[in-house]
Short mmCIF file of C-alpha atoms in Angstrom, two decimals:
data_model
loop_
_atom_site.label_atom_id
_atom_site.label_comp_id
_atom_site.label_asym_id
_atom_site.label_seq_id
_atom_site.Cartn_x
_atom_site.Cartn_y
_atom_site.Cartn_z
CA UNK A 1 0.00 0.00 0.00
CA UNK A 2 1.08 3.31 -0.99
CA UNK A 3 1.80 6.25 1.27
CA UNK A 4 -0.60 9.10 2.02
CA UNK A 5 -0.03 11.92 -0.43
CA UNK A 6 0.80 15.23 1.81
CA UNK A 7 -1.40 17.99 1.35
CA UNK A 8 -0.84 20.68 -0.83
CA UNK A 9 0.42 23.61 0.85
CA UNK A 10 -1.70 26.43 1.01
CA UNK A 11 -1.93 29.89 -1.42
CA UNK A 12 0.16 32.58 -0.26
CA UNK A 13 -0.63 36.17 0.53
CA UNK A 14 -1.68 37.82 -3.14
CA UNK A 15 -2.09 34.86 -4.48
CA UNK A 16 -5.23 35.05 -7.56
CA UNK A 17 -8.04 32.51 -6.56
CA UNK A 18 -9.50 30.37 -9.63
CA UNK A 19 -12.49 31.80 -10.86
CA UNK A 20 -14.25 28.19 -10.57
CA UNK A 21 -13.72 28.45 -6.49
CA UNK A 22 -14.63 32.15 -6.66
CA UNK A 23 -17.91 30.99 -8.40
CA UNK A 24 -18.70 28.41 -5.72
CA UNK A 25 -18.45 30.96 -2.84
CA UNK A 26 -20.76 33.02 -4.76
CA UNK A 27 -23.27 30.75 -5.45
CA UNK A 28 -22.97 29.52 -1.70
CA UNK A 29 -23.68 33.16 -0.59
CA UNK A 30 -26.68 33.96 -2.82
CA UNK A 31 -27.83 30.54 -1.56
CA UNK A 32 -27.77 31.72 2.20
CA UNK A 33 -29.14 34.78 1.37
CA UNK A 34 -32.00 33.15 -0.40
CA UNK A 35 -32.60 30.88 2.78
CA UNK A 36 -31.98 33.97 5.09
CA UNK A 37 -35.04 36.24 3.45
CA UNK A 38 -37.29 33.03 3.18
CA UNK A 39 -36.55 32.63 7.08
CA UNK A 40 -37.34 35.84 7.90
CA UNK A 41 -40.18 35.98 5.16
CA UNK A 42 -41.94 33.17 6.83
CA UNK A 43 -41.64 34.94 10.18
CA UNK A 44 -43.79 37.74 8.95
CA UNK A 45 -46.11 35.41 7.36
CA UNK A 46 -46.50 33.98 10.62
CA UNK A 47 -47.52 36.64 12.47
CA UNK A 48 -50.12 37.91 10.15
CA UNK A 49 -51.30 34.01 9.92
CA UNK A 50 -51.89 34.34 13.96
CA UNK A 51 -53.34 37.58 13.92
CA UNK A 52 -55.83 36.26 11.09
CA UNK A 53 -56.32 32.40 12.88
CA UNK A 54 -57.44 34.65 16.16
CA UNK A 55 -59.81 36.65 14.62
CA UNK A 56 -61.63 34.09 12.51
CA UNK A 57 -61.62 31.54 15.49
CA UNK A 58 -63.51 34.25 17.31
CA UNK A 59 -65.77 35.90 14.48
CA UNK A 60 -66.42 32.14 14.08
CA UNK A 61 -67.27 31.03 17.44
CA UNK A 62 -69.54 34.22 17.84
CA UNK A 63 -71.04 34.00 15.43
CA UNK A 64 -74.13 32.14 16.52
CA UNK A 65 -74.50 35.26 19.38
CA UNK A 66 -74.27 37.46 16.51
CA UNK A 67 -76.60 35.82 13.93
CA UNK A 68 -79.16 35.69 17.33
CA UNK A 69 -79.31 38.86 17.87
CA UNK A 70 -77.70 40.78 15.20
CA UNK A 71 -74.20 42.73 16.20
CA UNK A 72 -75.22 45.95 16.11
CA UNK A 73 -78.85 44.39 18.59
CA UNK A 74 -75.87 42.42 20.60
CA UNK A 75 -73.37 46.35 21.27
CA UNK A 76 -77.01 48.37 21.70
CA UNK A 77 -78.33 45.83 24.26
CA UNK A 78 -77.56 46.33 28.31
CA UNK A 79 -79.12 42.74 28.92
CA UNK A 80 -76.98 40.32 30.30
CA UNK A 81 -79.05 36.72 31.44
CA UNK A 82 -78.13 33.70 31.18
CA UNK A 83 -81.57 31.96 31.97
CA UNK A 84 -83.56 33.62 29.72
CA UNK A 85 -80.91 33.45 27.11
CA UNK A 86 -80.49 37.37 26.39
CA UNK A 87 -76.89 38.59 26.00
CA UNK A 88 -75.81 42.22 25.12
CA UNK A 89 -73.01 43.62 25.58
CA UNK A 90 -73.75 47.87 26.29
CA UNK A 91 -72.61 47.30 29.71
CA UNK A 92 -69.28 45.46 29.23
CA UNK A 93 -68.22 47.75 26.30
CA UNK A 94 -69.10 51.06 27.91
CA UNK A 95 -67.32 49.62 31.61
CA UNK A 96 -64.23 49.05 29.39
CA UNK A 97 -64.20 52.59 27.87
CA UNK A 98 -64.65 54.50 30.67
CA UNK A 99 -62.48 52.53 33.13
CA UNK A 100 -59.82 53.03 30.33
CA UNK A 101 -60.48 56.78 29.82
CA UNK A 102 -60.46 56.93 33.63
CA UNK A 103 -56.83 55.58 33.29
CA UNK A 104 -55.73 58.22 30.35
CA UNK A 105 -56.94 60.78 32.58
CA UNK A 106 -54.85 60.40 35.43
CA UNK A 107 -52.22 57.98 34.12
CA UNK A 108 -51.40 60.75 31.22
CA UNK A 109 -50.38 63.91 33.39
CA UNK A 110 -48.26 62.25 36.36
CA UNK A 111 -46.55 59.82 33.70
CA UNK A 112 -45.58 63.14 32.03
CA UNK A 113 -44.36 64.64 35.36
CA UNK A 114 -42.40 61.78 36.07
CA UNK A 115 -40.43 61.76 33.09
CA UNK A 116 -40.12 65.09 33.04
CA UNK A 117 -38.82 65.40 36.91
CA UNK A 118 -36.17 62.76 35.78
CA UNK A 119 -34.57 63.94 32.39
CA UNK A 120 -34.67 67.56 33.58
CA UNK A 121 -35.18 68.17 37.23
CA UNK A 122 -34.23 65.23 38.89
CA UNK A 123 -30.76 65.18 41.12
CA UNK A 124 -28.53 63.04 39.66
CA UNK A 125 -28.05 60.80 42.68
CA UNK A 126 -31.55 60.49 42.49
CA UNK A 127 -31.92 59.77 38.82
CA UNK A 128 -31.41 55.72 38.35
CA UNK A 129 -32.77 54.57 41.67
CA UNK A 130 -36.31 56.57 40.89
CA UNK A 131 -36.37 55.56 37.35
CA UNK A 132 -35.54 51.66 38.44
CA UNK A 133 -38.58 52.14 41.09
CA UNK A 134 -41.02 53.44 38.30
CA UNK A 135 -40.27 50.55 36.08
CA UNK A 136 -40.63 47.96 38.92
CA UNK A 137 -44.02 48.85 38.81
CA UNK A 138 -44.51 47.25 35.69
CA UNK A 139 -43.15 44.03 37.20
CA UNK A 140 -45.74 43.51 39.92
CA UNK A 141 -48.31 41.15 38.52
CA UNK A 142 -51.68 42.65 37.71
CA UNK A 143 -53.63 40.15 40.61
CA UNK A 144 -51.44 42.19 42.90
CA UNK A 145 -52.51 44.94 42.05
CA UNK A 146 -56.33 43.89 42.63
CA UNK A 147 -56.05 42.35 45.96
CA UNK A 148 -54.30 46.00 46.90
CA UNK A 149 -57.02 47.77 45.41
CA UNK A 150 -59.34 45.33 47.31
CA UNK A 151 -58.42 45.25 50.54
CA UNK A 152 -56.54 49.11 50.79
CA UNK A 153 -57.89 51.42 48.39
CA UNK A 154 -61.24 50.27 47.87
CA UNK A 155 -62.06 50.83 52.46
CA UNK A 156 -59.78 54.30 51.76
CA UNK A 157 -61.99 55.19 49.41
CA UNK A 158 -65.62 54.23 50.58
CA UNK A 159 -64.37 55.76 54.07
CA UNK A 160 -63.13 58.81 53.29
CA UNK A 161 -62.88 60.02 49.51
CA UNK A 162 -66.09 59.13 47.84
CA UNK A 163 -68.05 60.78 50.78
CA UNK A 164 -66.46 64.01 50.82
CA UNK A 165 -66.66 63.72 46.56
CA UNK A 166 -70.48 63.14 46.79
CA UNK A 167 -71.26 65.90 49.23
CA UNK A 168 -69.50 68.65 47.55
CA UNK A 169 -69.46 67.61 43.60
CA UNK A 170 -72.67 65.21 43.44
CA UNK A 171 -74.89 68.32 43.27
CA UNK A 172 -72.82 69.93 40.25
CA UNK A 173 -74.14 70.47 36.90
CA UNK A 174 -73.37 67.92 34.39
CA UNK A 175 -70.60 65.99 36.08
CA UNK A 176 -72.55 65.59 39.24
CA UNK A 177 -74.38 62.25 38.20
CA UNK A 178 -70.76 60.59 38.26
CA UNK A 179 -70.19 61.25 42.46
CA UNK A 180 -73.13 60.69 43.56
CA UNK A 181 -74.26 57.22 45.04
CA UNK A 182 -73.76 55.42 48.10
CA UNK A 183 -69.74 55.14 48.53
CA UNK A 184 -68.75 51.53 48.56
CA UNK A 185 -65.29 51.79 47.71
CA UNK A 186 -65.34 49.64 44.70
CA UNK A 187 -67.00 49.96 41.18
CA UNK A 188 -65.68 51.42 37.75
CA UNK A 189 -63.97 54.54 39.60
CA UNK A 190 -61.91 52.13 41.69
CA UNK A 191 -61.00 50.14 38.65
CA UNK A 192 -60.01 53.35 36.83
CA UNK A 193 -57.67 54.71 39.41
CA UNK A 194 -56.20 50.79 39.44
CA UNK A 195 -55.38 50.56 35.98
CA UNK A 196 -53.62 54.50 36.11
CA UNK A 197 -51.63 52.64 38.24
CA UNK A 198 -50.76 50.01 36.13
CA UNK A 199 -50.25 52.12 33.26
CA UNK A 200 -48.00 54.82 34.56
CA UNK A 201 -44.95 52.66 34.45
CA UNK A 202 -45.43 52.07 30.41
CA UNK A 203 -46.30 55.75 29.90
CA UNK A 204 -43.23 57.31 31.87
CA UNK A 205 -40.34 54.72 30.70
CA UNK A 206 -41.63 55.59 27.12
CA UNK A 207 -41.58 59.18 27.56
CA UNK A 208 -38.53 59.47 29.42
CA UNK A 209 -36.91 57.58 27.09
CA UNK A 210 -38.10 60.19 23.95
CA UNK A 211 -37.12 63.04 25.92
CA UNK A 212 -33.54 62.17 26.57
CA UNK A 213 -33.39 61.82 23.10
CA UNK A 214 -33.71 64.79 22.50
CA UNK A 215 -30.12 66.63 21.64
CA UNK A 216 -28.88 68.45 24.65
CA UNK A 217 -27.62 71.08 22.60
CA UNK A 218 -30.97 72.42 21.46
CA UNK A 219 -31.90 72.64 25.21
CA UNK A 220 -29.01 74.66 26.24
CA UNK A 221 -29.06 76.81 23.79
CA UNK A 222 -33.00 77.79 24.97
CA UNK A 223 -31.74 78.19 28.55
CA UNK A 224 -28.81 80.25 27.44
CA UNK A 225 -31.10 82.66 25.60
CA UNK A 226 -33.09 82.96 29.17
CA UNK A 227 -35.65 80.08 28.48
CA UNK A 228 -37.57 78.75 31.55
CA UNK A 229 -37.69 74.67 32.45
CA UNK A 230 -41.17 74.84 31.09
CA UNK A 231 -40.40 76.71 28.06
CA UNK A 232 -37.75 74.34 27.50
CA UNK A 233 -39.90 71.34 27.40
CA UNK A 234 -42.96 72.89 25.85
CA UNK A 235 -41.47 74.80 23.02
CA UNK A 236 -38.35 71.99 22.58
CA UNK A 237 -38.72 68.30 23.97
CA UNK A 238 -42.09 67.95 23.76
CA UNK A 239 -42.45 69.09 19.68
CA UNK A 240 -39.22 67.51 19.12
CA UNK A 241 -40.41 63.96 20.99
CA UNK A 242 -43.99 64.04 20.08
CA UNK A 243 -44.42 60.54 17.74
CA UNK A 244 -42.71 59.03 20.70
CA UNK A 245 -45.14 60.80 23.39
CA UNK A 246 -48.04 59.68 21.95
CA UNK A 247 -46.79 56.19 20.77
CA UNK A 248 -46.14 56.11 24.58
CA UNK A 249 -49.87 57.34 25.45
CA UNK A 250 -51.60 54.77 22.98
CA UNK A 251 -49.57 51.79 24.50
CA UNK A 252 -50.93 52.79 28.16
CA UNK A 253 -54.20 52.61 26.59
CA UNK A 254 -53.77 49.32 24.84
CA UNK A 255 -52.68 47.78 28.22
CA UNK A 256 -55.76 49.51 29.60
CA UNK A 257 -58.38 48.23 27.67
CA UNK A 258 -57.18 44.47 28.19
CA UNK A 259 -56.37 44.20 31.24
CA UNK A 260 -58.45 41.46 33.57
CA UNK A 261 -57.37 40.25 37.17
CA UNK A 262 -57.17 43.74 38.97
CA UNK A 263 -60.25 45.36 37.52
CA UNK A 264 -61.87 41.96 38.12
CA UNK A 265 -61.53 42.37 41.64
CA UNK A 266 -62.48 45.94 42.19
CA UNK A 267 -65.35 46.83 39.84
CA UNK A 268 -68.05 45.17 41.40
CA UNK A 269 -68.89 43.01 38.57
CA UNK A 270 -72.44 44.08 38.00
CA UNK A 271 -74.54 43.75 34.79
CA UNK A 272 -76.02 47.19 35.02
CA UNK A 273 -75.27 50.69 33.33
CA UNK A 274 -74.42 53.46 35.81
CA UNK A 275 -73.78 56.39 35.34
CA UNK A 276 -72.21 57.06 38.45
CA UNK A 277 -67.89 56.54 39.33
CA UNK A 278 -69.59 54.44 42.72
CA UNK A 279 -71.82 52.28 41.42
CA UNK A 280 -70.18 48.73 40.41
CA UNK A 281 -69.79 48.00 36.59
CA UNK A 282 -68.15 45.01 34.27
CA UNK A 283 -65.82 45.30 31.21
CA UNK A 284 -65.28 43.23 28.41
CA UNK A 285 -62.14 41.58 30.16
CA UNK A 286 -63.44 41.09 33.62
CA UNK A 287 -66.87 39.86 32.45
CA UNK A 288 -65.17 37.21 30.11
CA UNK A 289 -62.57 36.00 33.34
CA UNK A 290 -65.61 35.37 35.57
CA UNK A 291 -68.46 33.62 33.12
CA UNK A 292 -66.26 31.85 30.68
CA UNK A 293 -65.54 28.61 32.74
CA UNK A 294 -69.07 27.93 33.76
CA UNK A 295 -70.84 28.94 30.84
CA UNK A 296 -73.23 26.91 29.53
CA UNK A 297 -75.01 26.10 26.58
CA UNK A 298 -73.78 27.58 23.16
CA UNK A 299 -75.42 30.44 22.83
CA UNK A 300 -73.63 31.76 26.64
CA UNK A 301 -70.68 30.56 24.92
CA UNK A 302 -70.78 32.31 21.91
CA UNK A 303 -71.80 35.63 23.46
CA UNK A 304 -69.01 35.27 25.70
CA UNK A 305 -66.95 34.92 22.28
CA UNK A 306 -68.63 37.95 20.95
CA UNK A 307 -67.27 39.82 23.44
CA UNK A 308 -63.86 38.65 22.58
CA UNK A 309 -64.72 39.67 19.35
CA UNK A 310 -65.81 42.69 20.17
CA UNK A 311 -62.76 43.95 22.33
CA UNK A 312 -60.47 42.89 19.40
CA UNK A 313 -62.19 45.32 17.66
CA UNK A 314 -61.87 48.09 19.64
CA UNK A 315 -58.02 47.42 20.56
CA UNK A 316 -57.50 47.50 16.45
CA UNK A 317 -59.43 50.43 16.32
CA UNK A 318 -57.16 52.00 19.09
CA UNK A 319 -54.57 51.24 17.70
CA UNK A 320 -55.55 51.80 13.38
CA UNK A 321 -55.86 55.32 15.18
CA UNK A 322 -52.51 55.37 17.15
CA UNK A 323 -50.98 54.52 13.87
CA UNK A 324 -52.80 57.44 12.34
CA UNK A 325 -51.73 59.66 14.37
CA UNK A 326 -48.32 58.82 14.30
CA UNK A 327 -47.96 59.26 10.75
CA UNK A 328 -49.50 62.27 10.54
CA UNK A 329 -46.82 63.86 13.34
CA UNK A 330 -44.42 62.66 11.61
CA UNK A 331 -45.64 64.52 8.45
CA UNK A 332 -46.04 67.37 10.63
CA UNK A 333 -42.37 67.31 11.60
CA UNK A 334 -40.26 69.92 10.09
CA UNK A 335 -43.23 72.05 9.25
CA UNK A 336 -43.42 75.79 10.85
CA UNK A 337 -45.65 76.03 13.62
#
């Protein structure tokens, strides 16, 4: 038996490479390119095929609700029995709406205080450890939150802030219908002030994070010209970081209008539409967490589904809207005010 042939020592430095070897690495890379877009192509495809498969699976499994009582009969009705067999869905859909505007209202201002006391006000000793506190917020888990709006807030309330609100602002004009009532600490106020609590922590990280974004030379050359803090902010963070503001605003909202376990404990979970912060109330969310796992028959079921349905639809409507928005700021940007 022969003896091994040694190898063939390599190229050196400069050396040409044959074009046939040059042609195999080429066709190698176009090959993993090819593979890398399909990847990343079938990614995509993936998500949209998810986002479709949900929203067929519950347009499907509603649809006997809906075909009962029509969908515009099943949003216009406030009837909610499951003996008799009469589902709407009024209640749940205006709970969810106001609970979440309840949210925007306070959740909006002090997330914008926060973020602004940290990127321009804040010591900077003080800077990390109150922005790492903020953003633990977002950690606790949401049935937390309930039992603390249960068993604290709710008795703080009904003891001492919903009496003193009904006395003095129940008799107003207009807004007075939404004090007045007997104070029991829990119903769709409670489950407001709850989820601004939950929301603040997705509000402030996103605006802080916009507003240190914006270049520090812009704001020191306002204050050098004699610009307040306020004019600083209003006239050069806040137009420069506005697609990021509200991006930050409509995700608070999103995580508003789903969320379950802590308005579930704290809203009362009543089938009724009041009118008043006091009174108990349901949303889409919290109605759909208590009923779903005893519901019987299929036409409970399917309304249940409906409401799925239903609060799918307004989330993509929040958010078509969101996107909306966005684009047209950043259209906006660059134009003279």
């Amino acid at each position: 038996m022969s003896a091994p042939q040694p190898a063939a020592p390599a190229a050196p430095p400069g050396t040409l490479v044959p074009q046939g070897r040059v042609a195999v690495h080429a066709r190698g890379q176009r090959l993993a390119d090819r593979l890398f877009q399909g990847s990343t192509l079938l990614f995509a495809l993936l998500v949209f095929s998810l986002l479709a498969g949900i929203l067929l699976s519950l347009y499907w499994g509603g649809l006997p609700a809906l075909h009962r009582f029509g969908f515009f009969g099943f949003i216009r009705s406030r009837e909610w029995n499951p003996v008799s067999q009469q589902f709407g869905a009024l209640v749940q859909i205006y709970g969810t709406l106001v609970t979440s505007a309840i949210a925007m209202l306070f959740g909006i201002p002090i997330s914008f205080g926060i973020a602004l006391f940290v990127t321009e006000l804040c010591p900077r000793w003080l800077k990390q450890p109150l922005a790492t506190a903020v953003e633990l917020l977002a950690a606790i888990p949401s049935i937390i939150y309930g039992m603390w709006g249960l068993f604290v807030l709710a008795p703080l309330l009904a003891d001492h802030v919903q009496p003193w609100m009904s006395d003095h602002l129940g008799g107003w004009p207009l807004v007075g219908v939404l004090f007045q009532g007997p104070p029991l600490g829990i119903g769709m106020g409670t489950a407001g002030l709850i989820l601004a609590v939950m929301v603040i922590p997705f509000i402030s990280a996103v605006m802080r994070d916009v507003f240190e974004t914006v270049p520090a030379i812009l704001k020191e050359s306002a204050y050098a010209v004699g610009a307040t803090t306020w004019e600083v902010v209003s006239r050069i963070v806040l137009p420069y970081a506005r697609v990021g503001v509200a991006g930050g605003i409509m995700l608070g909202l999103g995580r508003a209008l789903g969320e379950t376990m802590a308005v579930t404990f704290v809203i009362g979970n009543a089938h009724e539409l009041n009118t008043s912060l006091f009174l108990p109330g349901n949303t889409i969310s919290s109605n759909l967490a208590n009923e779903f796992a005893e519901a019987i028959g299929g036409l409970y079921t399917s309304s249940l589904i409906a409401l799925g349905l239903i609060l799918f639809i307004i989330t993509f409507i929040v958010l078509s809207f969101s996107k909306l928005l966005l684009l047209r700021l950043q259209r906006m940007e660059g134009r003279p005010s």
